[in-house]
Every structure is written in C-alpha cells, then in structure tokens.
mmCIF file of C-alpha atoms in Angstrom:
data_model
loop_
_atom_site.group_PDB
_atom_site.id
_atom_site.type_symbol
_atom_site.label_atom_id
_atom_site.label_comp_id
_atom_site.label_asym_id
_atom_site.label_seq_id
_atom_site.Cartn_x
_atom_site.Cartn_y
_atom_site.Cartn_z
ATOM 1 C CA MET A 181 36.884 -55.601 -24.166
ATOM 2 C CA LEU A 182 39.065 -52.492 -23.980
ATOM 3 C CA LEU A 183 41.336 -53.909 -26.667
ATOM 4 C CA LEU A 184 38.324 -54.328 -28.963
ATOM 5 C CA PHE A 185 37.334 -50.674 -28.640
ATOM 6 C CA LEU A 186 40.926 -49.528 -29.147
ATOM 7 C CA ALA A 187 41.100 -51.648 -32.277
ATOM 8 C CA LEU A 188 37.899 -50.080 -33.601
ATOM 9 C CA LEU A 189 39.258 -46.610 -33.007
ATOM 10 C CA THR A 190 42.728 -47.220 -34.379
ATOM 11 C CA ALA A 191 41.917 -49.446 -37.360
ATOM 12 C CA GLY A 192 43.549 -48.503 -40.634
ATOM 13 C CA PRO A 193 41.855 -46.007 -42.960
ATOM 14 C CA GLN A 194 38.755 -47.227 -44.748
ATOM 15 C CA PRO A 195 38.356 -46.674 -48.503
ATOM 16 C CA ALA A 196 36.543 -43.409 -49.120
ATOM 17 C CA PRO A 197 32.862 -44.083 -49.865
ATOM 18 C CA GLU A 198 31.508 -42.741 -53.112
ATOM 19 C CA ASN A 199 27.806 -42.919 -52.253
ATOM 20 C CA GLY A 200 25.356 -43.987 -49.583
ATOM 21 C CA ARG A 201 25.559 -47.631 -50.565
ATOM 22 C CA ASP A 202 29.258 -47.597 -49.733
ATOM 23 C CA VAL A 203 28.538 -46.019 -46.333
ATOM 24 C CA VAL A 204 26.020 -48.744 -45.454
ATOM 25 C CA GLN A 205 28.526 -51.379 -46.536
ATOM 26 C CA LEU A 206 31.233 -49.853 -44.322
ATOM 27 C CA MET A 207 28.869 -49.717 -41.318
ATOM 28 C CA HIS A 208 27.983 -53.359 -41.761
ATOM 29 C CA GLU A 209 31.555 -54.543 -42.283
ATOM 30 C CA GLN A 210 32.771 -52.667 -39.211
ATOM 31 C CA TYR A 211 30.416 -54.396 -36.768
ATOM 32 C CA ALA A 212 28.976 -57.509 -38.426
ATOM 33 C CA ASP A 213 30.990 -59.747 -36.103
ATOM 34 C CA SER A 214 30.730 -57.709 -32.902
ATOM 35 C CA TRP A 215 27.342 -55.939 -32.679
ATOM 36 C CA TYR A 216 24.998 -57.402 -30.071
ATOM 37 C CA GLY A 217 22.051 -59.453 -31.298
ATOM 38 C CA ALA A 218 19.696 -58.700 -28.413
ATOM 39 C CA LEU A 219 19.030 -55.780 -26.114
ATOM 40 C CA ALA A 220 16.763 -55.002 -23.162
ATOM 41 C CA PHE A 221 16.321 -51.785 -21.212
ATOM 42 C CA THR A 222 13.963 -49.445 -19.405
ATOM 43 C CA GLN A 223 13.297 -46.179 -21.177
ATOM 44 C CA ARG A 224 12.501 -42.887 -19.497
ATOM 45 C CA THR A 225 10.482 -40.945 -22.058
ATOM 46 C CA LEU A 226 9.997 -37.197 -21.770
ATOM 47 C CA PHE A 227 7.394 -35.372 -23.877
ATOM 48 C CA TYR A 228 7.801 -31.606 -24.355
ATOM 49 C CA ARG A 229 4.544 -29.736 -24.912
ATOM 50 C CA GLY A 230 5.868 -26.188 -25.131
ATOM 51 C CA PRO A 231 8.602 -23.827 -23.921
ATOM 52 C CA ASP A 232 6.669 -22.776 -20.815
ATOM 53 C CA GLN A 233 5.428 -26.229 -19.809
ATOM 54 C CA PRO A 234 7.331 -28.943 -17.935
ATOM 55 C CA PRO A 235 7.737 -32.226 -19.810
ATOM 56 C CA THR A 236 5.511 -35.168 -19.045
ATOM 57 C CA GLU A 237 7.233 -38.435 -18.142
ATOM 58 C CA GLN A 238 6.544 -42.072 -18.966
ATOM 59 C CA PHE A 239 8.520 -45.269 -18.465
ATOM 60 C CA TRP A 240 8.600 -47.861 -21.227
ATOM 61 C CA HIS A 241 10.129 -51.333 -21.152
ATOM 62 C CA GLU A 242 11.782 -52.470 -24.367
ATOM 63 C CA THR A 243 13.476 -55.531 -25.747
ATOM 64 C CA MET A 244 15.025 -56.089 -29.140
ATOM 65 C CA ALA A 245 16.003 -59.008 -31.351
ATOM 66 C CA ILE A 246 18.473 -57.587 -33.845
ATOM 67 C CA PRO A 247 17.862 -57.396 -36.731
ATOM 68 C CA GLY A 248 14.212 -56.684 -37.155
ATOM 69 C CA GLY A 249 12.442 -56.861 -33.803
ATOM 70 C CA LEU A 250 11.490 -54.234 -31.218
ATOM 71 C CA HIS A 251 8.854 -54.846 -28.540
ATOM 72 C CA ILE A 252 7.713 -52.039 -26.215
ATOM 73 C CA ARG A 253 5.548 -52.446 -23.106
ATOM 74 C CA TYR A 254 4.090 -49.303 -21.570
ATOM 75 C CA GLY A 255 4.228 -48.778 -17.821
ATOM 76 C CA SER A 256 5.289 -52.296 -16.806
ATOM 77 C CA THR A 257 6.604 -55.471 -18.403
ATOM 78 C CA ASP A 258 3.304 -57.256 -17.808
ATOM 79 C CA SER A 259 1.251 -54.480 -19.375
ATOM 80 C CA GLY A 260 -1.265 -55.452 -22.019
ATOM 81 C CA ASN A 261 -0.548 -52.215 -23.849
ATOM 82 C CA ALA A 262 2.346 -52.655 -26.237
ATOM 83 C CA THR A 263 3.832 -51.914 -29.634
ATOM 84 C CA LEU A 264 5.703 -54.438 -31.751
ATOM 85 C CA PHE A 265 7.865 -53.621 -34.757
ATOM 86 C CA ALA A 266 8.609 -56.727 -36.827
ATOM 87 C CA GLY A 267 8.797 -57.616 -40.502
ATOM 88 C CA ASP A 268 8.540 -53.953 -41.554
ATOM 89 C CA LYS A 269 5.181 -53.646 -39.810
ATOM 90 C CA GLN A 270 3.940 -51.994 -36.629
ATOM 91 C CA TYR A 271 1.508 -53.875 -34.397
ATOM 92 C CA THR A 272 -0.421 -52.101 -31.640
ATOM 93 C CA PHE A 273 -1.825 -54.057 -28.695
ATOM 94 C CA ARG A 274 -4.426 -52.802 -26.232
ATOM 95 C CA GLU A 275 -5.334 -54.794 -23.126
ATOM 96 C CA GLY A 276 -3.481 -57.768 -24.547
ATOM 97 C CA GLU A 277 -5.290 -57.849 -27.886
ATOM 98 C CA LEU A 278 -4.019 -56.847 -31.313
ATOM 99 C CA ALA A 279 -5.755 -53.585 -32.155
ATOM 100 C CA LYS A 280 -3.940 -52.371 -35.263
ATOM 101 C CA GLU A 281 -1.464 -53.514 -37.904
ATOM 102 C CA THR A 282 0.325 -51.005 -40.134
ATOM 103 C CA PRO A 283 3.070 -51.386 -42.761
ATOM 104 C CA LEU A 284 6.084 -49.473 -41.446
ATOM 105 C CA VAL A 285 9.834 -49.449 -41.944
ATOM 106 C CA HIS A 286 11.162 -48.121 -38.623
ATOM 107 C CA PRO A 287 14.063 -45.888 -39.715
ATOM 108 C CA LEU A 288 15.765 -45.680 -36.328
ATOM 109 C CA LEU A 289 15.605 -49.433 -35.837
ATOM 110 C CA VAL A 290 17.146 -49.947 -39.276
ATOM 111 C CA LEU A 291 19.915 -47.357 -38.962
ATOM 112 C CA GLY A 292 20.611 -47.554 -35.249
ATOM 113 C CA PHE A 293 20.738 -51.335 -34.931
ATOM 114 C CA ASP A 294 19.761 -53.568 -37.850
ATOM 115 C CA VAL A 295 22.278 -52.195 -40.350
ATOM 116 C CA TYR A 296 25.141 -53.848 -38.457
ATOM 117 C CA ARG A 297 23.674 -57.363 -38.428
ATOM 118 C CA GLN A 298 21.568 -57.768 -41.559
ATOM 119 C CA ALA A 299 22.636 -58.000 -45.192
ATOM 120 C CA PRO A 300 23.466 -54.556 -46.612
ATOM 121 C CA GLU A 301 21.095 -55.255 -49.500
ATOM 122 C CA THR A 302 18.209 -55.464 -47.018
ATOM 123 C CA THR A 303 19.172 -52.178 -45.406
ATOM 124 C CA LEU A 304 19.527 -50.461 -48.778
ATOM 125 C CA SER A 305 16.095 -51.649 -49.888
ATOM 126 C CA GLN A 306 14.545 -50.338 -46.661
ATOM 127 C CA LEU A 307 16.272 -46.976 -47.005
ATOM 128 C CA GLU A 308 15.107 -46.607 -50.583
ATOM 129 C CA SER A 309 11.546 -47.337 -49.437
ATOM 130 C CA LEU A 310 11.937 -44.441 -46.971
ATOM 131 C CA GLY A 311 12.896 -42.103 -49.810
ATOM 132 C CA VAL A 312 16.637 -41.836 -49.196
ATOM 133 C CA ASN A 313 18.586 -40.951 -52.352
ATOM 134 C CA LEU A 314 21.582 -43.228 -51.915
ATOM 135 C CA ASP A 315 23.479 -41.541 -54.749
ATOM 136 C CA LEU A 316 23.931 -38.353 -52.727
ATOM 137 C CA LEU A 317 26.796 -38.097 -50.231
ATOM 138 C CA TYR A 318 28.867 -35.345 -48.658
ATOM 139 C CA GLU A 319 30.943 -34.806 -45.525
ATOM 140 C CA THR A 320 30.511 -32.232 -42.761
ATOM 141 C CA THR A 321 30.719 -32.063 -38.954
ATOM 142 C CA PHE A 322 28.087 -32.675 -36.288
ATOM 143 C CA ASN A 323 28.616 -31.958 -32.603
ATOM 144 C CA GLY A 324 32.307 -31.488 -33.310
ATOM 145 C CA ARG A 325 32.818 -34.795 -35.153
ATOM 146 C CA ALA A 326 33.256 -35.598 -38.838
ATOM 147 C CA VAL A 327 30.215 -37.252 -40.402
ATOM 148 C CA TYR A 328 28.980 -38.642 -43.694
ATOM 149 C CA VAL A 329 25.606 -37.310 -44.844
ATOM 150 C CA VAL A 330 23.648 -39.631 -47.141
ATOM 151 C CA GLY A 331 20.582 -38.566 -49.105
ATOM 152 C CA ALA A 332 20.958 -34.805 -49.501
ATOM 153 C CA ARG A 333 23.081 -32.102 -51.038
ATOM 154 C CA ARG A 334 25.101 -29.841 -48.783
ATOM 155 C CA GLY A 335 22.871 -27.309 -47.055
ATOM 156 C CA ASP A 336 19.625 -29.192 -47.737
ATOM 157 C CA GLU A 337 18.051 -30.178 -44.411
ATOM 158 C CA THR A 338 14.615 -31.067 -45.752
ATOM 159 C CA ALA A 339 15.459 -34.078 -47.942
ATOM 160 C CA THR A 340 15.285 -37.461 -46.237
ATOM 161 C CA GLN A 341 18.856 -38.152 -45.099
ATOM 162 C CA PHE A 342 20.947 -39.890 -42.472
ATOM 163 C CA TRP A 343 24.218 -38.915 -40.834
ATOM 164 C CA VAL A 344 26.963 -41.348 -39.827
ATOM 165 C CA ASP A 345 30.000 -40.723 -37.622
ATOM 166 C CA LYS A 346 32.954 -40.991 -40.000
ATOM 167 C CA GLU A 347 35.351 -42.524 -37.474
ATOM 168 C CA LEU A 348 33.072 -44.867 -35.520
ATOM 169 C CA LEU A 349 30.716 -45.627 -38.449
ATOM 170 C CA VAL A 350 27.631 -45.381 -36.236
ATOM 171 C CA PHE A 351 24.354 -43.624 -36.997
ATOM 172 C CA VAL A 352 23.945 -40.217 -35.328
ATOM 173 C CA ARG A 353 21.142 -38.325 -37.078
ATOM 174 C CA MET A 354 18.221 -38.577 -39.474
ATOM 175 C CA ILE A 355 16.190 -35.786 -41.073
ATOM 176 C CA ARG A 356 12.987 -36.461 -42.955
ATOM 177 C CA VAL A 357 9.649 -34.988 -43.966
ATOM 178 C CA GLU A 358 7.057 -37.699 -43.438
ATOM 179 C CA LYS A 359 4.553 -38.188 -46.242
ATOM 180 C CA GLY A 360 1.388 -36.210 -45.667
ATOM 181 C CA LYS A 361 2.967 -34.035 -42.971
ATOM 182 C CA ASN A 362 4.443 -30.615 -43.623
ATOM 183 C CA GLN A 363 6.932 -31.056 -40.780
ATOM 184 C CA VAL A 364 10.685 -31.484 -40.723
ATOM 185 C CA GLN A 365 11.518 -34.314 -38.320
ATOM 186 C CA ASP A 366 15.015 -34.504 -36.878
ATOM 187 C CA PHE A 367 16.175 -37.550 -34.867
ATOM 188 C CA VAL A 368 19.500 -37.618 -33.003
ATOM 189 C CA PHE A 369 21.332 -40.541 -31.370
ATOM 190 C CA ALA A 370 23.501 -38.966 -28.655
ATOM 191 C CA ASP A 371 26.036 -39.786 -25.934
ATOM 192 C CA TYR A 372 27.466 -42.911 -27.563
ATOM 193 C CA GLN A 373 29.358 -45.198 -25.215
ATOM 194 C CA PRO A 374 30.959 -48.659 -25.509
ATOM 195 C CA PHE A 375 28.436 -51.415 -24.915
ATOM 196 C CA GLY A 376 28.016 -55.117 -25.596
ATOM 197 C CA GLY A 377 31.017 -55.452 -27.899
ATOM 198 C CA ALA A 378 30.048 -52.351 -29.872
ATOM 199 C CA TRP A 379 28.270 -49.084 -28.997
ATOM 200 C CA ILE A 380 24.997 -47.697 -27.655
ATOM 201 C CA ALA A 381 23.483 -44.224 -27.794
ATOM 202 C CA PRO A 382 21.506 -44.054 -24.509
ATOM 203 C CA THR A 383 19.973 -40.689 -25.392
ATOM 204 C CA VAL A 384 17.677 -40.186 -28.375
ATOM 205 C CA LEU A 385 16.256 -36.765 -29.226
ATOM 206 C CA PHE A 386 13.251 -36.012 -31.440
ATOM 207 C CA TYR A 387 12.732 -32.575 -32.970
ATOM 208 C CA VAL A 388 9.878 -31.273 -35.119
ATOM 209 C CA ASP A 389 10.527 -28.061 -37.059
ATOM 210 C CA GLY A 390 13.495 -27.395 -34.799
ATOM 211 C CA GLN A 391 11.639 -27.834 -31.505
ATOM 212 C CA LEU A 392 12.449 -30.664 -29.087
ATOM 213 C CA VAL A 393 9.299 -32.781 -28.657
ATOM 214 C CA MET A 394 10.606 -35.995 -27.082
ATOM 215 C CA ARG A 395 13.693 -37.301 -25.295
ATOM 216 C CA GLU A 396 14.440 -40.959 -24.651
ATOM 217 C CA GLU A 397 16.863 -42.063 -21.945
ATOM 218 C CA TYR A 398 17.860 -45.732 -21.869
ATOM 219 C CA GLN A 399 18.376 -47.186 -18.397
ATOM 220 C CA ASP A 400 19.281 -50.627 -17.018
ATOM 221 C CA LEU A 401 20.819 -51.600 -20.338
ATOM 222 C CA ARG A 402 21.701 -55.245 -20.780
ATOM 223 C CA VAL A 403 22.370 -57.846 -23.446
ATOM 224 C CA PRO A 404 20.220 -60.893 -22.603
ATOM 225 C CA GLU A 405 21.729 -64.301 -23.205
ATOM 226 C CA SER A 406 18.613 -65.024 -25.240
ATOM 227 C CA VAL A 407 15.233 -63.495 -25.982
ATOM 228 C CA ASP A 408 11.929 -65.305 -26.325
ATOM 229 C CA ALA A 409 11.089 -65.421 -30.044
ATOM 230 C CA ARG A 410 7.394 -65.322 -29.178
ATOM 231 C CA LEU A 411 7.784 -61.672 -28.194
ATOM 232 C CA PHE A 412 8.473 -60.762 -31.829
ATOM 233 C CA ASP A 413 5.668 -62.741 -33.458
ATOM 234 C CA PRO A 414 2.388 -60.783 -33.512
ATOM 235 C CA ALA A 415 0.442 -64.004 -32.943
ATOM 236 C CA THR A 416 2.248 -64.715 -29.651
ATOM 237 C CA ALA A 417 3.756 -61.345 -28.704
ATOM 238 C CA MET A 418 1.746 -60.976 -25.508
ATOM 239 C CA ASP A 419 2.504 -64.545 -24.355
ATOM 240 C CA GLY A 420 6.307 -64.424 -24.540
ATOM 241 C CA THR A 421 8.566 -64.289 -21.479
ATOM 242 C CA TRP A 422 10.097 -60.875 -20.901
ATOM 243 C CA PRO A 423 13.882 -60.756 -20.287
ATOM 244 C CA GLU A 424 14.744 -60.482 -16.628
ATOM 245 C CA GLY A 425 16.133 -57.274 -15.176
ATOM 246 C CA THR A 426 14.136 -54.636 -17.068
#
C-alpha cells in the first residue's frame, strides 16, 4: 500500500492541461484502476447558526456505490428517514416511504468520487449541466498547495468553478451560485489522507457568502467488500441491507 502512494506522489510529470476537459481526463487516468468502488461511514454533521451560537450536531449514516450512488440514513441505519442520490436525481424518504423526487446532479459526488471511476465524457456532461465553463483554466495555490481552477478567470470567485490539487489530482474546492439564490456557495474537501487504494477527505466544509454553515466529519470509514444494490434503487432503497460496521 505504501508503495502505491509513493508511486502516485513520485510519478513522472503529467502533460500540462489546456482546459477543464484535460483536467478531468487527468483525474480519471490517475485513479481509474485504484479508486475504491464502495464506501461506508458515519458522519458527524455540525450546523452553524451564527457567530454567537454553538453548532447543532447530528449523526448521519452513509454508504456509496461509486460511481453514481449515495444513500444517507438520518440518526440510525434502520431509520425510515433517508436521502438517496442516484441517476442524477435526489429521492427523499420519510418514515420509509418515498416523499419526493427531484432532478439533481450532486456536484460533490461527481467531483469528489465519481470522476475517478466513470467515463470522463459522463463527468464532463454533468459539469456542463452545472454551468461549469470547461474552456476556462488557470493555476493558483490553495492552503499552500498548487491547484488547477476550472470554470473561472483568475480573481473571479462567483462563477461556478472547481479546484483540483495539481500534484495529487484530487478535488479540493467548488464555488457556485445556485440558480434562484443570490448566495455564493463554497465547498471544501479538507484533510486528505491515504485510504482504500487512493485518498479520502474526511472533513468537508460548507460556506455561504463566506460564513461557515456546515461541517462534515467522516468517522468509521471502511470499504465494504460489496454493497447491496437495492440501497441505490429508489424502488427498493429502504429494503436493502446496510453495510456492517457503520
């Protein structure tokens, strides 16, 4: 395992990308054969209501089938309250019953996980649907590391864009203004560490107009040997067997 990570860090120089399409291609090529295809964990979720108020805390249980599937149970793994992301849609369950279905490309699922295991053409189509201008690319630094920025011109932090660690070729940040909302959303994947043949960012930060509103902390991380496909089908999502250990 150690040799794999050393190889990733010391691999020869990659060709310089000319646009965002090239960056997505490099991300995929780097990890297509090593990124984990399943994930399960408990998530400590902190919600920040204001500078003078303590955060509220919830625990979520999550499992993923990569690419394309994320299933969240709230409070406990046998909860009837859940959210499923699958097939570029979001499904909301209440007391075990499907309550709502909404078309949605989950940007953090796409950029944080799916990009490494699905065809680059699929990722590019999803990013275009989110409003990312894949022709725009520049380099800067973020938290002391060199990054590629796709989707914006230098200095523009309102256009929909994503940031990728230049050396590791992993997603670290996304900035976007959601349609219908006059708010700048800023998502950060932090504290990357080796995991499951690749990497994991166990801390995810959510900012709105520069203010921290939510923090996710992944705990009890594991790569299941298999995941029950029923968990990622809205017709059977509440009947599937949850991975052990989360």
